PDB file of C-alpha atoms in Angstrom:
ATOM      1  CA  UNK A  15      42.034 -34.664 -17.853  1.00  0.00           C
ATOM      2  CA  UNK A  16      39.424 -34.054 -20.304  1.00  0.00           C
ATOM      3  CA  UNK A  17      36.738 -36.360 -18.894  1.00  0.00           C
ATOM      4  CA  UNK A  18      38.013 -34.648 -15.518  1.00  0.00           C
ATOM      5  CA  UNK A  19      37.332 -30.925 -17.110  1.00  0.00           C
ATOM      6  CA  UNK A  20      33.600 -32.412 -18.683  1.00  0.00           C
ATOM      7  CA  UNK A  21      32.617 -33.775 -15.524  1.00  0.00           C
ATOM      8  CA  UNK A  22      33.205 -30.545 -14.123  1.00  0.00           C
ATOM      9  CA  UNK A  23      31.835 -28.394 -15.904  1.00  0.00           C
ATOM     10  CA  UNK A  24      28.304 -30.967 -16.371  1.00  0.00           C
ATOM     11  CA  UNK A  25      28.466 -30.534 -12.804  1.00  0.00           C
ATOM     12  CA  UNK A  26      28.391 -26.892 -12.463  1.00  0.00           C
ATOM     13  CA  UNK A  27      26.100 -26.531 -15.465  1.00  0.00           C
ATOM     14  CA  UNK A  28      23.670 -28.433 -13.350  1.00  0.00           C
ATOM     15  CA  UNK A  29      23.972 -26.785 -10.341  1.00  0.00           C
ATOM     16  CA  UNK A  30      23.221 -23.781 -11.674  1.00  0.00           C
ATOM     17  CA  UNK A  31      20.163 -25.069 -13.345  1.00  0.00           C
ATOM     18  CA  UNK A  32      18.904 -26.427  -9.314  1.00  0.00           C
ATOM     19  CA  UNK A  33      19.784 -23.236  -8.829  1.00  0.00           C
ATOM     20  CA  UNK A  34      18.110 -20.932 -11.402  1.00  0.00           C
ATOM     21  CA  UNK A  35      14.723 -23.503 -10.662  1.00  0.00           C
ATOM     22  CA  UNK A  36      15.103 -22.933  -7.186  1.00  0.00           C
ATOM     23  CA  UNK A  37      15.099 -19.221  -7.840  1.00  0.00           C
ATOM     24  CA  UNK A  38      11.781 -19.542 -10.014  1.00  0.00           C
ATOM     25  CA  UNK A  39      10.149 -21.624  -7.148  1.00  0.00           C
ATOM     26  CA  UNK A  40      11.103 -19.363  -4.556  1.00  0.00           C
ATOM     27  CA  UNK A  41       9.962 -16.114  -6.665  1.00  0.00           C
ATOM     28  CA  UNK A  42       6.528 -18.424  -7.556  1.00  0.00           C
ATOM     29  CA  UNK A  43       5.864 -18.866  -4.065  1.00  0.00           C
ATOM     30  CA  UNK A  44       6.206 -15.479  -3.053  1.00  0.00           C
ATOM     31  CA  UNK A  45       3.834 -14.366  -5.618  1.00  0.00           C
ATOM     32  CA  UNK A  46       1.441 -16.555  -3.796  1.00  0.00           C
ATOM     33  CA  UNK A  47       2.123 -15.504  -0.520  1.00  0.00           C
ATOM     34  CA  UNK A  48       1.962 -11.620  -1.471  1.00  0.00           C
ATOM     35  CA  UNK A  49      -1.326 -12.098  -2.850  1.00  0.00           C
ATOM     36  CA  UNK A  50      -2.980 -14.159   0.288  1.00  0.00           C
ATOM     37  CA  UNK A  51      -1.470 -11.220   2.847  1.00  0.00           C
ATOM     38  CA  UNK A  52      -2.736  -8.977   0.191  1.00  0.00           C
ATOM     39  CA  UNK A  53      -6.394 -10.874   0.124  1.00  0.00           C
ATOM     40  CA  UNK A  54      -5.984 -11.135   4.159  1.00  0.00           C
ATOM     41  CA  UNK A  55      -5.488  -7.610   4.573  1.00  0.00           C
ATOM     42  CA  UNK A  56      -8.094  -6.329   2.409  1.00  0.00           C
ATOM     43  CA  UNK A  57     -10.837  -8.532   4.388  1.00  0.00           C
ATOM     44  CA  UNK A  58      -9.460  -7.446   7.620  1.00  0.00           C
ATOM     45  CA  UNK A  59      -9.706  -3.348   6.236  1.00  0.00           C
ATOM     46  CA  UNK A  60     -13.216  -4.255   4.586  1.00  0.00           C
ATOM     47  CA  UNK A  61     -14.377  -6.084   8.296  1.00  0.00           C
ATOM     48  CA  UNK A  62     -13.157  -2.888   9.972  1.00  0.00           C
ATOM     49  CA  UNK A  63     -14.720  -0.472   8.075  1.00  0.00           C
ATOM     50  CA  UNK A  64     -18.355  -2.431   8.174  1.00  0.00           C
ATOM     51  CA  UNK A  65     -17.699  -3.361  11.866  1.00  0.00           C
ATOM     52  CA  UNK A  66     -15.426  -0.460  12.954  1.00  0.00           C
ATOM     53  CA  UNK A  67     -16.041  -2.292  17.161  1.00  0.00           C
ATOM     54  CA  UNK A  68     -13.864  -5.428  15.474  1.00  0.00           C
ATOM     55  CA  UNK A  69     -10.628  -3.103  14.523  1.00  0.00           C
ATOM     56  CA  UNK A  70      -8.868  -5.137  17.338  1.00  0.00           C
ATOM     57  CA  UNK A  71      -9.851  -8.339  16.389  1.00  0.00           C
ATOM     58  CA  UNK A  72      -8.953  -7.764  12.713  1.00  0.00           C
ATOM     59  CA  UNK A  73      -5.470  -6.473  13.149  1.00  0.00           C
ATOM     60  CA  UNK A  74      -5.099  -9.704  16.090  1.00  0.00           C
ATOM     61  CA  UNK A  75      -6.135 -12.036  12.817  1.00  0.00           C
ATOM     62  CA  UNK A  76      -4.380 -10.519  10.251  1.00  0.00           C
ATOM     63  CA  UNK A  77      -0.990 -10.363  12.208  1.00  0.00           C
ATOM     64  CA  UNK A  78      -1.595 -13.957  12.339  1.00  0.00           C
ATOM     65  CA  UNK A  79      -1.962 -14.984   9.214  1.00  0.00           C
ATOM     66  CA  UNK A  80       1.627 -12.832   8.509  1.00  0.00           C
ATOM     67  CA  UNK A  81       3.079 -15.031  11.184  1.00  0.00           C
ATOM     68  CA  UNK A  82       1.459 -17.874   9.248  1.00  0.00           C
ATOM     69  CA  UNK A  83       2.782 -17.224   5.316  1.00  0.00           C
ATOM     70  CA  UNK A  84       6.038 -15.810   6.556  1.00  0.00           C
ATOM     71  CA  UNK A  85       6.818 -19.025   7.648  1.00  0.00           C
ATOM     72  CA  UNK A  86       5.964 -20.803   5.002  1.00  0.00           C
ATOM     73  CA  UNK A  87       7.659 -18.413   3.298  1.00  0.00           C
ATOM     74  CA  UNK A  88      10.933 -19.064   5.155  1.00  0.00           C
ATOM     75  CA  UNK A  89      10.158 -22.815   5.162  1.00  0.00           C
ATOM     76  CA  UNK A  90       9.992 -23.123   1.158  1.00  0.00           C
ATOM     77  CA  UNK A  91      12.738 -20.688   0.811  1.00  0.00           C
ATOM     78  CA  UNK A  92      14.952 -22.949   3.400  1.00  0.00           C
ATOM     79  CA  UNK A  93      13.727 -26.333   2.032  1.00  0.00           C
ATOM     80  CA  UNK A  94      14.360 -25.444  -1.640  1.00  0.00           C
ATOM     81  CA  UNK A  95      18.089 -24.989  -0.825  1.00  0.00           C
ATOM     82  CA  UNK A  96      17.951 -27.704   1.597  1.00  0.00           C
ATOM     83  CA  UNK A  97      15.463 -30.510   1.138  1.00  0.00           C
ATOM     84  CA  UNK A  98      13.719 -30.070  -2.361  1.00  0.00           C
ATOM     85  CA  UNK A  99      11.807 -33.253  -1.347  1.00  0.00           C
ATOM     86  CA  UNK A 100       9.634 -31.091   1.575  1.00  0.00           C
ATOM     87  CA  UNK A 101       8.170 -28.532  -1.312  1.00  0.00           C
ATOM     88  CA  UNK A 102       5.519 -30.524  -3.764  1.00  0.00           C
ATOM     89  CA  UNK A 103       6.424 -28.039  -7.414  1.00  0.00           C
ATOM     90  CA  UNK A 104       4.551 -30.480  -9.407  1.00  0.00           C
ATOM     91  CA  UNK A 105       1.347 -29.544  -7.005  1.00  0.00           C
ATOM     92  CA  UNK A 106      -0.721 -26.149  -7.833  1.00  0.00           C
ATOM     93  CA  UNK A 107       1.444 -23.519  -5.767  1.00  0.00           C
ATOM     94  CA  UNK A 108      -0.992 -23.684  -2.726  1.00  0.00           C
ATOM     95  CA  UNK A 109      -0.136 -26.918  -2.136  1.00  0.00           C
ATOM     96  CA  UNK A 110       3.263 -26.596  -2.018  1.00  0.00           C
ATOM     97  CA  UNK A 111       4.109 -27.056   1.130  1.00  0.00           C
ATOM     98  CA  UNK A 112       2.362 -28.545   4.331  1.00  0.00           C
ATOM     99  CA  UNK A 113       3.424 -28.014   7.725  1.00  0.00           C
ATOM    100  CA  UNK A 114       1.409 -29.751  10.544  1.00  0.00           C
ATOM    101  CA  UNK A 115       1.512 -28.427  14.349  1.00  0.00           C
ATOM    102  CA  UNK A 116       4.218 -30.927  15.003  1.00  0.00           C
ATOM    103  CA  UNK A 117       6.218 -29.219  12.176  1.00  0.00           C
ATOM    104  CA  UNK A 118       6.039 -26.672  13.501  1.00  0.00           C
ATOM    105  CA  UNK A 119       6.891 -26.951  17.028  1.00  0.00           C
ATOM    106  CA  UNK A 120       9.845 -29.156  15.551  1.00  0.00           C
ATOM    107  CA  UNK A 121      11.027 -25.819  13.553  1.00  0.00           C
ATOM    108  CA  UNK A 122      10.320 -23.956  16.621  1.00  0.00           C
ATOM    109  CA  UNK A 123      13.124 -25.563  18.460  1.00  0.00           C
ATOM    110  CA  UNK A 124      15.689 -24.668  16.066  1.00  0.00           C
ATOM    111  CA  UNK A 125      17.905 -21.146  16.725  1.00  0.00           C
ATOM    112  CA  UNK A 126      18.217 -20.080  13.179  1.00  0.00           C
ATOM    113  CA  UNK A 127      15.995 -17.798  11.350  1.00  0.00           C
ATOM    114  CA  UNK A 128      13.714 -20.042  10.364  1.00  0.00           C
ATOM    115  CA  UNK A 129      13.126 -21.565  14.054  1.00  0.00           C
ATOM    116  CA  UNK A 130      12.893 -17.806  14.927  1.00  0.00           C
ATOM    117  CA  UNK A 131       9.770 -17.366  12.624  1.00  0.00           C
ATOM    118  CA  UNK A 132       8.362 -20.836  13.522  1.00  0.00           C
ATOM    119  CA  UNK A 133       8.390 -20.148  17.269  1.00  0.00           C
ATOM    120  CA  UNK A 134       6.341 -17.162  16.514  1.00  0.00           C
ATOM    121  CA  UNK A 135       3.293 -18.815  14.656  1.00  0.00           C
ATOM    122  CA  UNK A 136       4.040 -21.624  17.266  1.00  0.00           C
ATOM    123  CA  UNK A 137       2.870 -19.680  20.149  1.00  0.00           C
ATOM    124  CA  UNK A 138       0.284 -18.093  17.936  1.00  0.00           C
ATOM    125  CA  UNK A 139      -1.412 -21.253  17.263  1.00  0.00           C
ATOM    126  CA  UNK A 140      -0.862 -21.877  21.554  1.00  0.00           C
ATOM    127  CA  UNK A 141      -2.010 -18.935  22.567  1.00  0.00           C
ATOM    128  CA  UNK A 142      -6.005 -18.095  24.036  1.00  0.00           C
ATOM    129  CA  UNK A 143      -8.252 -17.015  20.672  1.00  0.00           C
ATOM    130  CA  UNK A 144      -9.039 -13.286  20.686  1.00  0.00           C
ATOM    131  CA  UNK A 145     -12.156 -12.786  23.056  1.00  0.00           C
ATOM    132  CA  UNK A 146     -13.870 -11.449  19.695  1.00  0.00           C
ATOM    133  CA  UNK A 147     -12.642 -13.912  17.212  1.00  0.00           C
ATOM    134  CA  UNK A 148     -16.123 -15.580  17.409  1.00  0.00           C
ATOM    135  CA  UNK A 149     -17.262 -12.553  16.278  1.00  0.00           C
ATOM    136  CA  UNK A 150     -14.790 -11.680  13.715  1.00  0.00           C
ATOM    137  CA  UNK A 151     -15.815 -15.087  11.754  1.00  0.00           C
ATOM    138  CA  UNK A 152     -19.224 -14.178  11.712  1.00  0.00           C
ATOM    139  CA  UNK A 153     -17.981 -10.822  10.092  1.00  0.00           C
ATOM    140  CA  UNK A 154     -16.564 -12.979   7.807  1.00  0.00           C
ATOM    141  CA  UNK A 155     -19.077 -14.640   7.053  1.00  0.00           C
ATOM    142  CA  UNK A 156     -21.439 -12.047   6.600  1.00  0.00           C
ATOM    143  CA  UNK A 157     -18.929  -9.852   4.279  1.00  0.00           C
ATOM    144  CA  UNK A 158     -18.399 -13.151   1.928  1.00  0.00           C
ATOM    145  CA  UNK A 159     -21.835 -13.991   1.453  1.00  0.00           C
ATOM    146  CA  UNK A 160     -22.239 -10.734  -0.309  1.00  0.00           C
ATOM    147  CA  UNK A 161     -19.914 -10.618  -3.325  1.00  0.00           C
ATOM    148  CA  UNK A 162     -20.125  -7.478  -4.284  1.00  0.00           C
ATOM    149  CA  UNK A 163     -18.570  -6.217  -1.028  1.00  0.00           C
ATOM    150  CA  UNK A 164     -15.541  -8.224  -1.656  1.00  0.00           C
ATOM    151  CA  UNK A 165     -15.656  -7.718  -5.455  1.00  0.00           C
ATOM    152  CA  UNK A 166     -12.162  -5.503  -5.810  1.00  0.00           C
ATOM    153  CA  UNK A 167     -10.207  -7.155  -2.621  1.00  0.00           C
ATOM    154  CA  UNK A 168     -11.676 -10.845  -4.729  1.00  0.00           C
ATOM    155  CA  UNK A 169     -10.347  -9.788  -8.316  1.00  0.00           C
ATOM    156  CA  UNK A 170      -7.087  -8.559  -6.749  1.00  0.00           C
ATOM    157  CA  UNK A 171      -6.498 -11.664  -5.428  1.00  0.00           C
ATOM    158  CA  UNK A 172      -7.751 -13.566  -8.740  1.00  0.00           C
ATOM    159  CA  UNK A 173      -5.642 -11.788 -11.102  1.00  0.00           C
ATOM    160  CA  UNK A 174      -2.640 -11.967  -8.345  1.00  0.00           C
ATOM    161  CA  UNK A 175      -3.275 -15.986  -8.879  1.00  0.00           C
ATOM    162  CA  UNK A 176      -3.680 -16.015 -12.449  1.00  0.00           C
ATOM    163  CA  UNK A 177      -0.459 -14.185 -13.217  1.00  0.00           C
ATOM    164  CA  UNK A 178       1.175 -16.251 -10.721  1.00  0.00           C
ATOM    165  CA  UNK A 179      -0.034 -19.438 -11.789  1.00  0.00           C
ATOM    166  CA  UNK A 180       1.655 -18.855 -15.800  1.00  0.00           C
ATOM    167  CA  UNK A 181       5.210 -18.660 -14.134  1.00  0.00           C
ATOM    168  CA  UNK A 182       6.462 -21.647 -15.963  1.00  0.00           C
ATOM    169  CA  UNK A 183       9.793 -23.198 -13.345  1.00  0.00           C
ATOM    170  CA  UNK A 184      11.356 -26.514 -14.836  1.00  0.00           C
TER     171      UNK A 184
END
């Protein structure tokens, strides 16, 4: 009975530990997906104000990229309960997890949440490129080749990292 009563309780002690990491993973990876949609939207605001004729484009990109991290948000959320194996911890944060096109179109088919999300950066990634995109990447270009116009939306995004990147998960 006792050995019973140890086993059981070594085995909720450690489940609760999978758990607690699982919550530090999931709140790490957030961190890092707030601070790219928060980098993403301050290009797309800096690109409209220089090139106010690109305010459709921009908003078409940066929707995108939401699409984009909320599913990897979802996807490292659902795999960290699910499949530990699918979400690299031991990589820098970034690197976490990677989803190909065929990932994707596999999550896509599923009717839970998560296939729900996938299915919408599926047919993002299918659909016809913005007839301005071409021109919203030379924007880009031109507004990141001058550092100083990026210098706040940059050192946001920086500092989001750093503090990010001294969450310590076991």
């Amino acid at each position: 009975m006792k050995r019973l009563l140890t086993t059981l309780l070594l085995t909720a002690t450690s489940l609760s530990a999978v758990a607690s990491d699982n919550q530090c993973y999931a709140g790490k990876y957030d961190a890092y997906i707030d601070a790219s949609l928060g980098w993403y939207e301050d290009l797309a605001k800096l690109t409209t104000e220089t090139y106010p004729e690109l305010s459709d484009v921009s908003q078409w990109f940066l929707e995108g990229r939401q699409h984009h991290f909320e599913l990897n948000r979802a996807a490292v959320h659902y795999y960290l309960e699910h499949d530990a194996s699918k979400v690299a911890t031991s990589q820098p944060v970034e690197a976490w997890l990677k989803l190909d096109q065929h990932d994707i179109k596999v999550l896509a088919s599923r009717s839970d949440t998560l296939g729900k999300i996938a299915k919408v950066t599926f047919d993002d990634r299918q659909a016809k490129p913005h007839d301005k995109n071409y021109e919203l990447r030379s924007a880009f270009a031109e507004l990141l080749s001058h550092p100083k116009q990026i210098d706040n939306a940059l050192n946001r995004y920086n500092n989001a990292i750093a503090k990010l990147e001294k969450i310590e998960c076991n």
